PDB file of C-alpha atoms and ligand atoms in Angstrom:
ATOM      1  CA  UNK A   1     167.167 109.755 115.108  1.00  0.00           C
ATOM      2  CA  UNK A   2     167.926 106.293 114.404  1.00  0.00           C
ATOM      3  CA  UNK A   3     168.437 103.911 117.686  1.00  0.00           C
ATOM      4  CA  UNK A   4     172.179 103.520 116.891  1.00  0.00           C
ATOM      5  CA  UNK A   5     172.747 107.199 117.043  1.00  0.00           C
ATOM      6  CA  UNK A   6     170.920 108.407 119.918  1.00  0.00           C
ATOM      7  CA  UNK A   7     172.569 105.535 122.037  1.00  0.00           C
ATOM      8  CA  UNK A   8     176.030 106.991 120.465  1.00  0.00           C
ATOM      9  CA  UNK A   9     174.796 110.797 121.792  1.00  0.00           C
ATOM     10  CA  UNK A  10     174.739 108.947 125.515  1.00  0.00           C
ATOM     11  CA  UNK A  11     177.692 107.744 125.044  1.00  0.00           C
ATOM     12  CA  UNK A  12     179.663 110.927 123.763  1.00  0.00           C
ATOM     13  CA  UNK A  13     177.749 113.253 126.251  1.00  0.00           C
ATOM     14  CA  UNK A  14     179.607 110.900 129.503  1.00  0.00           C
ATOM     15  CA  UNK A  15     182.677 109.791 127.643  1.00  0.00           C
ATOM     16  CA  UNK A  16     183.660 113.250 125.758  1.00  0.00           C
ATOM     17  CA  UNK A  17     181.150 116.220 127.343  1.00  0.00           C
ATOM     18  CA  UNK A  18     182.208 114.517 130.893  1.00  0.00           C
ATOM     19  CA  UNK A  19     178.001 114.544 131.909  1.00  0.00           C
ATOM     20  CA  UNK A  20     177.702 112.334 134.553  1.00  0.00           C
ATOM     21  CA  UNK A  21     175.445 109.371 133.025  1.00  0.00           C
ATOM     22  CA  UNK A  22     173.205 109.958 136.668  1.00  0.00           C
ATOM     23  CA  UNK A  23     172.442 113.617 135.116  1.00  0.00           C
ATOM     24  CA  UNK A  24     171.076 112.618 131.686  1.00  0.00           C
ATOM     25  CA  UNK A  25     169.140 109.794 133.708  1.00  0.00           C
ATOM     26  CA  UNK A  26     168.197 112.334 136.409  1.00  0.00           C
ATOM     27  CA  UNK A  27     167.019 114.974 133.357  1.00  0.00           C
ATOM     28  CA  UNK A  28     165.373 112.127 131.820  1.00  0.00           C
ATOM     29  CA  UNK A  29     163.277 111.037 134.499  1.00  0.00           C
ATOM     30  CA  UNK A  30     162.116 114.392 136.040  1.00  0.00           C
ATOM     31  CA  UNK A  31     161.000 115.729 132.297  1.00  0.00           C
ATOM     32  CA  UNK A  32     159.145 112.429 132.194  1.00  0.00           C
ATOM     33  CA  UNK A  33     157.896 112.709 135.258  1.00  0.00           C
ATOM     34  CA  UNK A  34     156.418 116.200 134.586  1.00  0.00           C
ATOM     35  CA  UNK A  35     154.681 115.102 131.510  1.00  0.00           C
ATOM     36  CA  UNK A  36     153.200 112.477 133.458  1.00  0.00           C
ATOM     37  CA  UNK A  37     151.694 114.642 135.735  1.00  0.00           C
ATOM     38  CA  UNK A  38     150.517 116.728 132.967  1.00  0.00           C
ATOM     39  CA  UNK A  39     148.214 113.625 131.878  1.00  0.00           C
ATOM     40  CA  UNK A  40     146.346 114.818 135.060  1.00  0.00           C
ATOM     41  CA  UNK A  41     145.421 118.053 135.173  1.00  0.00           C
ATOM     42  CA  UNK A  42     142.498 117.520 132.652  1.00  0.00           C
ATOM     43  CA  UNK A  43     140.738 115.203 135.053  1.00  0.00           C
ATOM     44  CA  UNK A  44     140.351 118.643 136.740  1.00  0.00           C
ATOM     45  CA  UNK A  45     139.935 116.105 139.961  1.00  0.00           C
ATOM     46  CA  UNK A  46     142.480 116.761 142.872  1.00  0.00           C
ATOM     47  CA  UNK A  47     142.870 113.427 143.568  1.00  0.00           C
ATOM     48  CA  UNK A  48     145.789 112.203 141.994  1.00  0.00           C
ATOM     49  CA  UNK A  49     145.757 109.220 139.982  1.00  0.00           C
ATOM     50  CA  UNK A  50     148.135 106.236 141.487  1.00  0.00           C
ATOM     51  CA  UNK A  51     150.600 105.053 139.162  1.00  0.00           C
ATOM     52  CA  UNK A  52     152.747 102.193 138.701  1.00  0.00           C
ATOM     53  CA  UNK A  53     155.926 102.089 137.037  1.00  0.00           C
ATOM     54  CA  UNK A  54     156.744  98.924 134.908  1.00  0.00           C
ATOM     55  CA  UNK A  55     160.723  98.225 135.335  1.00  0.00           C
ATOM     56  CA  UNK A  56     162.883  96.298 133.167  1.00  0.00           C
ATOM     57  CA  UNK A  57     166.740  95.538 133.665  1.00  0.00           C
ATOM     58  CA  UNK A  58     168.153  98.375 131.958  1.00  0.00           C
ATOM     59  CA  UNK A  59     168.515 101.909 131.926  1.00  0.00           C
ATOM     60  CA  UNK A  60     164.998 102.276 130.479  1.00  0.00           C
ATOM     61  CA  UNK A  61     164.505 100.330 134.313  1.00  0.00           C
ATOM     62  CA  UNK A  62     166.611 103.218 135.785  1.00  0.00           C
ATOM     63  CA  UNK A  63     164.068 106.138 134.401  1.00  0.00           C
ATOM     64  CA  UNK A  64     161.551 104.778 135.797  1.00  0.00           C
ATOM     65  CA  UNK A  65     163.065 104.683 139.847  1.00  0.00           C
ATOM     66  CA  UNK A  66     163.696 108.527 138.581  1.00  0.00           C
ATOM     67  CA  UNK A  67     160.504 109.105 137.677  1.00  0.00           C
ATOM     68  CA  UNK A  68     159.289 107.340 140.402  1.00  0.00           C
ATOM     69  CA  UNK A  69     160.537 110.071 142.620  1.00  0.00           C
ATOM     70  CA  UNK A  70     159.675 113.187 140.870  1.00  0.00           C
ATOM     71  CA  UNK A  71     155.971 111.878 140.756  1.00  0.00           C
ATOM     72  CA  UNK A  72     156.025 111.402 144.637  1.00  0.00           C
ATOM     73  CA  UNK A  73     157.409 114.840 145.014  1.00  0.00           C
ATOM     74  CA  UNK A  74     154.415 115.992 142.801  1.00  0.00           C
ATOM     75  CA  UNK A  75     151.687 114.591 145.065  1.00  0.00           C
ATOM     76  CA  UNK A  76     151.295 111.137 142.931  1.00  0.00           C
ATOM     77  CA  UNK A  77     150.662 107.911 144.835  1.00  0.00           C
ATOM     78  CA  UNK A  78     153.678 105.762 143.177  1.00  0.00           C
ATOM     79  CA  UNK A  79     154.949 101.845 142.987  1.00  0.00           C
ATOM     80  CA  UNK A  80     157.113 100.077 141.271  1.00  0.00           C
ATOM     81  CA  UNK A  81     156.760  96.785 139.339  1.00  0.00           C
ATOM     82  CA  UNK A  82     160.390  95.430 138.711  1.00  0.00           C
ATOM     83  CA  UNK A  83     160.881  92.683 136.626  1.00  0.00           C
ATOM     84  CA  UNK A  84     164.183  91.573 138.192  1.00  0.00           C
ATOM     85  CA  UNK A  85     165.703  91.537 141.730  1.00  0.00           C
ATOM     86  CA  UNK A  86     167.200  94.928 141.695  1.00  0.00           C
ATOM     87  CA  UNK A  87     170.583  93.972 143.013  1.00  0.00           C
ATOM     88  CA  UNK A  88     170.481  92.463 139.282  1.00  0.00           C
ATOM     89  CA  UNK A  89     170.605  96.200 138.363  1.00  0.00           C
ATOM     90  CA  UNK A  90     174.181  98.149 137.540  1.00  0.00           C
ATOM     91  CA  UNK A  91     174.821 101.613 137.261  1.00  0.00           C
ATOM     92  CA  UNK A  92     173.078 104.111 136.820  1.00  0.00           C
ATOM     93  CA  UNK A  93     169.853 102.405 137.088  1.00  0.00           C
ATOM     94  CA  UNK A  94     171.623 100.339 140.134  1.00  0.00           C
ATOM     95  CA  UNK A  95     172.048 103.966 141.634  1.00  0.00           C
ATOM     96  CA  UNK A  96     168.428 105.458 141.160  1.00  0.00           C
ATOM     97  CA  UNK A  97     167.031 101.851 142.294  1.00  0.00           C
ATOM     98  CA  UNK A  98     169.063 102.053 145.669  1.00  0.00           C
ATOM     99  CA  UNK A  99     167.925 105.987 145.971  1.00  0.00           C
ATOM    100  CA  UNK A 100     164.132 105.010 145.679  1.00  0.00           C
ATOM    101  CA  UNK A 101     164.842 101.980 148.024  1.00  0.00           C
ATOM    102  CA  UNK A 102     166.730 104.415 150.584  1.00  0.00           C
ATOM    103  CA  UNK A 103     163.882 107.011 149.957  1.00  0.00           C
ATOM    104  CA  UNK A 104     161.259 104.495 150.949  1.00  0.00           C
ATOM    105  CA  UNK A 105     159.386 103.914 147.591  1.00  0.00           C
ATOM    106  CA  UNK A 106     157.121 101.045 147.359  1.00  0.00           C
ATOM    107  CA  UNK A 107     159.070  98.158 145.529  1.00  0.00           C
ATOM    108  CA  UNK A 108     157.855  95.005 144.322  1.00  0.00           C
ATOM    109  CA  UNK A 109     159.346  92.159 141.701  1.00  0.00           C
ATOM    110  CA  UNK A 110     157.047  90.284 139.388  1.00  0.00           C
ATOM    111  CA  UNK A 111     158.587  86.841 138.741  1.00  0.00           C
ATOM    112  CA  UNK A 112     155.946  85.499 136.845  1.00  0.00           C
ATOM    113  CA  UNK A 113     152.787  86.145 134.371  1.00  0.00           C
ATOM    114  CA  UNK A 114     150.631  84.851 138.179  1.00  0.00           C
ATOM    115  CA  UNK A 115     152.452  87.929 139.605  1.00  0.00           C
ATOM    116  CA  UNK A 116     152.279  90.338 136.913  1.00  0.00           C
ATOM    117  CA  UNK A 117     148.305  89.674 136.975  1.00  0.00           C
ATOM    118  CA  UNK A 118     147.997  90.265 140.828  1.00  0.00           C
ATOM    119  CA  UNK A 119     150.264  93.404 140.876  1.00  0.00           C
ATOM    120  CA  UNK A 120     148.360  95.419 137.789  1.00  0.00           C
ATOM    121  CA  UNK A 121     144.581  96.535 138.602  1.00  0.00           C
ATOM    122  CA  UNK A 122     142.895  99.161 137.037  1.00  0.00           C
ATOM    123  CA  UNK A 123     142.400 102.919 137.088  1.00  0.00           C
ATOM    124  CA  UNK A 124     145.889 103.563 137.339  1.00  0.00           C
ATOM    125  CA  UNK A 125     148.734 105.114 135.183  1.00  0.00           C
ATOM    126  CA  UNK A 126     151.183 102.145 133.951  1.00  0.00           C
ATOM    127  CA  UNK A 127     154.465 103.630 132.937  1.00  0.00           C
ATOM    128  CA  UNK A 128     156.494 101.283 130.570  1.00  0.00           C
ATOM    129  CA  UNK A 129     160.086 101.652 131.518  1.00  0.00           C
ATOM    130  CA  UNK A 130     160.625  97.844 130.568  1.00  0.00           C
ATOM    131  CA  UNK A 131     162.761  98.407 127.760  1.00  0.00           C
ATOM    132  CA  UNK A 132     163.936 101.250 125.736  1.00  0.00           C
ATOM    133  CA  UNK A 133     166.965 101.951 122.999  1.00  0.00           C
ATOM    134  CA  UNK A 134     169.131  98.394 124.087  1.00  0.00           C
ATOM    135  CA  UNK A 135     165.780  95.906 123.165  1.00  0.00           C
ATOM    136  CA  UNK A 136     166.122  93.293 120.135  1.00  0.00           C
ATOM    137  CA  UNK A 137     163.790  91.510 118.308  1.00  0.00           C
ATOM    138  CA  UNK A 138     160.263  91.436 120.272  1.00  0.00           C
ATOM    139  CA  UNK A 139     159.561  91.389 123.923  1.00  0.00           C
ATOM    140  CA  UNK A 140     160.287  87.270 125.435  1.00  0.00           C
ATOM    141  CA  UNK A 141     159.369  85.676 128.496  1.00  0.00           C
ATOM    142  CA  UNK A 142     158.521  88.173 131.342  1.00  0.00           C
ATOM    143  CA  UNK A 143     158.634  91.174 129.203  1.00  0.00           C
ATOM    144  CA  UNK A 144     155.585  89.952 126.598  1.00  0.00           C
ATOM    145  CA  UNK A 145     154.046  88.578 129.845  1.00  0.00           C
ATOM    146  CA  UNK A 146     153.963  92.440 131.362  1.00  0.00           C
ATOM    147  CA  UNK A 147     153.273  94.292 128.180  1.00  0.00           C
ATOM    148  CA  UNK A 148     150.521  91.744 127.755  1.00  0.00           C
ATOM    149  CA  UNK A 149     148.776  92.581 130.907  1.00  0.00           C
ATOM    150  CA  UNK A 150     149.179  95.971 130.941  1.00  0.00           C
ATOM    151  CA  UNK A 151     147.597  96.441 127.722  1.00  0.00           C
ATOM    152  CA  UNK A 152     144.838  94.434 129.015  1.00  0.00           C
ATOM    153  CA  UNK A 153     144.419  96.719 132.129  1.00  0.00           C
ATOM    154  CA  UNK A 154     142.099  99.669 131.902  1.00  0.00           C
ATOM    155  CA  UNK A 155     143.810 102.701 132.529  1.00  0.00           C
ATOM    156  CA  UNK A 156     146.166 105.187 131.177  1.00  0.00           C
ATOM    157  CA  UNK A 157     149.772 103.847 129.649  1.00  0.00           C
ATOM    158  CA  UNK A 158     152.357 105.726 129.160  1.00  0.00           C
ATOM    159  CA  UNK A 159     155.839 104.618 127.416  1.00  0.00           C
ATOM    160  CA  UNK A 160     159.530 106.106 128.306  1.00  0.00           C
ATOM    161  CA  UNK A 161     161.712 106.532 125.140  1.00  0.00           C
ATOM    162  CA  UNK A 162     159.734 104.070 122.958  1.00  0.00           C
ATOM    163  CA  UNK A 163     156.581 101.788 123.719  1.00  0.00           C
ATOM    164  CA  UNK A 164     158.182  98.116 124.355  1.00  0.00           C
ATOM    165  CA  UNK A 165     157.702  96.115 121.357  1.00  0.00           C
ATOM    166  CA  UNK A 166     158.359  98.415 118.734  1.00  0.00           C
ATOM    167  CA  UNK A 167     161.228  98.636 117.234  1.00  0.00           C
ATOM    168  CA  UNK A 168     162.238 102.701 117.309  1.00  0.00           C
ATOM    169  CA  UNK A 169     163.794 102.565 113.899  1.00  0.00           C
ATOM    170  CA  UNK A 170     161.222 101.302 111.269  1.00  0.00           C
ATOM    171  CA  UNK A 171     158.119 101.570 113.567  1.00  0.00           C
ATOM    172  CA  UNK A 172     157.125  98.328 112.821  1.00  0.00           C
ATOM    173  CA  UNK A 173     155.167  96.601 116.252  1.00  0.00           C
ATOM    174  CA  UNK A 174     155.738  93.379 117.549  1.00  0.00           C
ATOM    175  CA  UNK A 175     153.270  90.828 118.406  1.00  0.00           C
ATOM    176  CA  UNK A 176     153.490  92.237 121.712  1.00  0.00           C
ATOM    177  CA  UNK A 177     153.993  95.957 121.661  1.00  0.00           C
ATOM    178  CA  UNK A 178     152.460  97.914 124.308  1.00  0.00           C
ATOM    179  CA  UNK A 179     150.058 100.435 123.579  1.00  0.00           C
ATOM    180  CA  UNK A 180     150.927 103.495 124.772  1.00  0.00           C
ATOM    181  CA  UNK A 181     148.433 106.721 125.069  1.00  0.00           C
ATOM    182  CA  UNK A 182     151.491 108.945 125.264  1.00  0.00           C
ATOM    183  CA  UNK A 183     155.084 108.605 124.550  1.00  0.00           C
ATOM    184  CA  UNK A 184     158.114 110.416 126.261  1.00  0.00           C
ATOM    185  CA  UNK A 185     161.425 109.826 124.482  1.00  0.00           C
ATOM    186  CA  UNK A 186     164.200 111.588 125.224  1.00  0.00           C
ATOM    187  CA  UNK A 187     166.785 113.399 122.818  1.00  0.00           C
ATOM    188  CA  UNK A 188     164.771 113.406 119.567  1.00  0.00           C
ATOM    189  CA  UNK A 189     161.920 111.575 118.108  1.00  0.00           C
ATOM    190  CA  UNK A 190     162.820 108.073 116.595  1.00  0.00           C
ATOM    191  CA  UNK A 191     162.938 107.637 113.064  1.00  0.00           C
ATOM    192  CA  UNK A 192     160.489 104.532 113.123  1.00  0.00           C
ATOM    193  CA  UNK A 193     158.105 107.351 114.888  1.00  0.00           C
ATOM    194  CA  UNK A 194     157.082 108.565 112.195  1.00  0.00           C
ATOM    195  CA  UNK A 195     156.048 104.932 110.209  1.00  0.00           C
ATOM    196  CA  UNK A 196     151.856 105.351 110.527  1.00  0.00           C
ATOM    197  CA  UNK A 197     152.178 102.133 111.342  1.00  0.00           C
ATOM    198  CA  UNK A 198     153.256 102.925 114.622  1.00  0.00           C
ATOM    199  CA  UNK A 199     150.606 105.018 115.378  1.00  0.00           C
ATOM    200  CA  UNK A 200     148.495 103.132 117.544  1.00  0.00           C
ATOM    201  CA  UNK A 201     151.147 102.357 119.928  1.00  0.00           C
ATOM    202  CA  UNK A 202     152.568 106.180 120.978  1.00  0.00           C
ATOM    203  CA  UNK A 203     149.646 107.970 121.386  1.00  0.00           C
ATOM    204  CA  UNK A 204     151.141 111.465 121.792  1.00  0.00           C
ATOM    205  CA  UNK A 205     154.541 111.986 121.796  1.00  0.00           C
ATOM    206  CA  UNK A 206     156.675 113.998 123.735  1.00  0.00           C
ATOM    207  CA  UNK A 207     160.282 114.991 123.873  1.00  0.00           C
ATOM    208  CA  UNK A 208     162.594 115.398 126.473  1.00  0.00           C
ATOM    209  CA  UNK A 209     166.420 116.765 126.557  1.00  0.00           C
ATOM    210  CA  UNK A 210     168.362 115.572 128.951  1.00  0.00           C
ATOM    211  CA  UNK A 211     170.725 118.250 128.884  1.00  0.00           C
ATOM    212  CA  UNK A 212     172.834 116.619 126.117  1.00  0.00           C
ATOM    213  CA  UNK A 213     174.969 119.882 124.588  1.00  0.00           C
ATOM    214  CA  UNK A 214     173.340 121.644 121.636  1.00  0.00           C
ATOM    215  CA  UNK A 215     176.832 120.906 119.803  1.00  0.00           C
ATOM    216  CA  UNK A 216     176.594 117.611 119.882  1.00  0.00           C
ATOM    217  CA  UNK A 217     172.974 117.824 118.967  1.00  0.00           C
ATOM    218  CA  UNK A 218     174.009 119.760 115.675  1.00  0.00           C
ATOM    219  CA  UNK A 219     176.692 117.070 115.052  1.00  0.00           C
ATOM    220  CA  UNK A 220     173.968 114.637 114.872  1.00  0.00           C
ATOM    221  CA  UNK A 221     171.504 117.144 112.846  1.00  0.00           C
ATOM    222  CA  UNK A 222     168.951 117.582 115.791  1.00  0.00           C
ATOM    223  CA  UNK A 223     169.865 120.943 116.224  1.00  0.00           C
TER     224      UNK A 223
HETATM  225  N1  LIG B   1     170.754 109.612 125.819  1.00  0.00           N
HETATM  226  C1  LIG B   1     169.750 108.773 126.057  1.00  0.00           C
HETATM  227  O1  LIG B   1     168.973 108.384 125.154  1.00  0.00           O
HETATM  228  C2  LIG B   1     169.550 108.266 127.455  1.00  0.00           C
HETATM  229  C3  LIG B   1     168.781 107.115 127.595  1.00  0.00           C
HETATM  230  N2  LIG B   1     168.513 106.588 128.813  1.00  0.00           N
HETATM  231  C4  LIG B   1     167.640 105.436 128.935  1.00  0.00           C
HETATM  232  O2  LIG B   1     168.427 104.276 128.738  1.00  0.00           O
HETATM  233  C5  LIG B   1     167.718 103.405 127.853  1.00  0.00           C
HETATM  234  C6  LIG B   1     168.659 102.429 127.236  1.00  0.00           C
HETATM  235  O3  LIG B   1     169.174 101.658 128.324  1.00  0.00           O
HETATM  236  P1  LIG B   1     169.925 100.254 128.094  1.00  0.00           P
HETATM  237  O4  LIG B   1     170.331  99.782 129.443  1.00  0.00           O
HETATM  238  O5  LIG B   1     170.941 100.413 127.036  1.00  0.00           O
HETATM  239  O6  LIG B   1     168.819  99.275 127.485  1.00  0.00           O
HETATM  240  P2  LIG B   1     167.351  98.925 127.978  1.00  0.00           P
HETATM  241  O7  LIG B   1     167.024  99.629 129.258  1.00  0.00           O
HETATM  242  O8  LIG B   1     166.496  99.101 126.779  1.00  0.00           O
HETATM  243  O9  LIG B   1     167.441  97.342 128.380  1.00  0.00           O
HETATM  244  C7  LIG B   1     167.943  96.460 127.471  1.00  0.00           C
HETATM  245  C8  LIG B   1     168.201  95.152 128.199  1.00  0.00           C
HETATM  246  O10 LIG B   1     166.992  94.400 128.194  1.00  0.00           O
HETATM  247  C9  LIG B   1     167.271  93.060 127.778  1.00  0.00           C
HETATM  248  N3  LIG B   1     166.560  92.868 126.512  1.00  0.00           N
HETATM  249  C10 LIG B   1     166.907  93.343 125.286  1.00  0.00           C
HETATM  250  N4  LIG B   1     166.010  92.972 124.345  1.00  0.00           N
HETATM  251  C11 LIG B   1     165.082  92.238 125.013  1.00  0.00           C
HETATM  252  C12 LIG B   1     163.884  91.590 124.612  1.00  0.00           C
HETATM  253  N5  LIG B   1     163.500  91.605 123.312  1.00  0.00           N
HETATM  254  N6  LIG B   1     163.143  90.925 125.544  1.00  0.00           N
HETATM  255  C13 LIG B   1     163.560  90.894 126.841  1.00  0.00           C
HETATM  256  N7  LIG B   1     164.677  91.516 127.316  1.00  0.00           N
HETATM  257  C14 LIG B   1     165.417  92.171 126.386  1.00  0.00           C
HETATM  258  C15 LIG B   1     168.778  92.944 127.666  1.00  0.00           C
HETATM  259  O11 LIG B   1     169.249  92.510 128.919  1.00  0.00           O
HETATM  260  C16 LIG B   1     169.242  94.356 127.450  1.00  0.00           C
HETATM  261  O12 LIG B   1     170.514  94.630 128.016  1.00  0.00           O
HETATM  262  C17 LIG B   1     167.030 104.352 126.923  1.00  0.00           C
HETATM  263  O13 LIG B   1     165.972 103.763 126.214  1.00  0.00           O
HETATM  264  C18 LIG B   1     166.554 105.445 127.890  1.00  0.00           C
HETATM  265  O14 LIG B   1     165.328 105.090 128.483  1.00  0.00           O
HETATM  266  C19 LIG B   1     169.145 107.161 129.994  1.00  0.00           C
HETATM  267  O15 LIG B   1     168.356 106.995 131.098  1.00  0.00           O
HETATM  268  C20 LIG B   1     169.349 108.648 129.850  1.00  0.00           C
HETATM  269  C21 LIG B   1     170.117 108.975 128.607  1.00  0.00           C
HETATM  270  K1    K B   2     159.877 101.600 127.267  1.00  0.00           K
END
């Protein structure tokens, strides 16, 4: 699907269907979350990999508090890297930030490139929930900063609807694009998925419904 249309399927599943936007979000984030877990059970180690969860100021942001929670419930060792305050937050990833807060999940905000090098060490799972379907032109400021480090980290990366960088509907990467081992994108692949060029930067991909109706799928010929 091309970027325009899935973010059009979000908006006809709340404003028609009636779903509340915290269900798609909540179905988003727990599919996620179980895919992420998946990663694991090759290791065949019962020691659960810690992860940290990259957040950005968006909705893509508000998957990650989700997922965040599912991979607690699931016996990960979870944090949070937020790249804003999250009272900057609205919505429905205002909601699921103030649930993980409530719920007592480890928080902290990266301000700075300094910060974003302290708070990412190796041997974990980096989630990229930095920016998803609402990101134009390539990654600035904070956001190259964090895509930067991660992708200098060893460890596992996995990216939530698209890897941040590329852009979802020609697959072409940024300068900065992170490099993801395996994607999880939610509703249908992206058209710029399948561009070779974009390749390196999925890995494996993954899709997830978020309960969006099937006739509203068929509408948009995903169905
Ligand atoms: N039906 C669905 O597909 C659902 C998708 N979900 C998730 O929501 C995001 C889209 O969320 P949105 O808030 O529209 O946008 P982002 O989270 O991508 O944030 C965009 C935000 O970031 C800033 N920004 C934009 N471009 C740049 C840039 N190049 N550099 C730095 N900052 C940038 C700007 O402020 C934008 O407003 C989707 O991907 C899914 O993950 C729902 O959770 C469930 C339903
Ligand atoms: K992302």
């Amino acid at each position: 699907m091309k970027r325009e249309d899935v973010r059009r399927v979000d908006q006809i599943a709340i404003g028609t269907y009636g779903i509340s936007g915290l269900v798609l979000m909540e179905n988003a984030g727990r599919g996620a979350a179980e895919h992420i877990a998946a990663l694991h059970h090759g290791s065949g180690a019962d020691v659960k990999r810690p992860v940290c969860i990259l957040c950005g100021p968006g909705n893509n942001g508000g998957d990650g508090y989700v997922i965040a929670r599912h991979l607690e419930l699931l016996g990960f060792p979870v944090r949070i890297v937020s790249l804003v305050p999250t009272d900057r937050l609205t919505g429905d990833a205002f909601a699921n930030a103030a649930i993980a807060m409530k719920a007592g999940l480890p928080i902290q905000v990266a301000r700075s490139a300094e910060d974003l090098e302290q708070l990412l060490v190796d041997d974990e799972i980096v989630v990229d929930c930095l920016l998803g379907t609402g990101a134009t032109g390539a990654p600035r400021g904070l956001y190259a900063d964090a895509v930067t480090v991660a992708n200098a980290r060893r460890g596992v990366r996995v990216a939530i609807d698209l890897p941040t960088g590329l852009d979802c509907d020609t697959g072409i990467p940024s300068d900065v694009t992170f490099r993801a081992d395996m994607t999880v994108t939610f509703v249908a692949q992206k058209d710029g998925f399948s561009n070779s060029e974009a390749k390196p930067w999925l890995g494996t991909i993954h899709v997830v419904g978020i309960g969006v109706p099937k006739m509203l799928l068929m509408e948009f010929g995903v169905a």
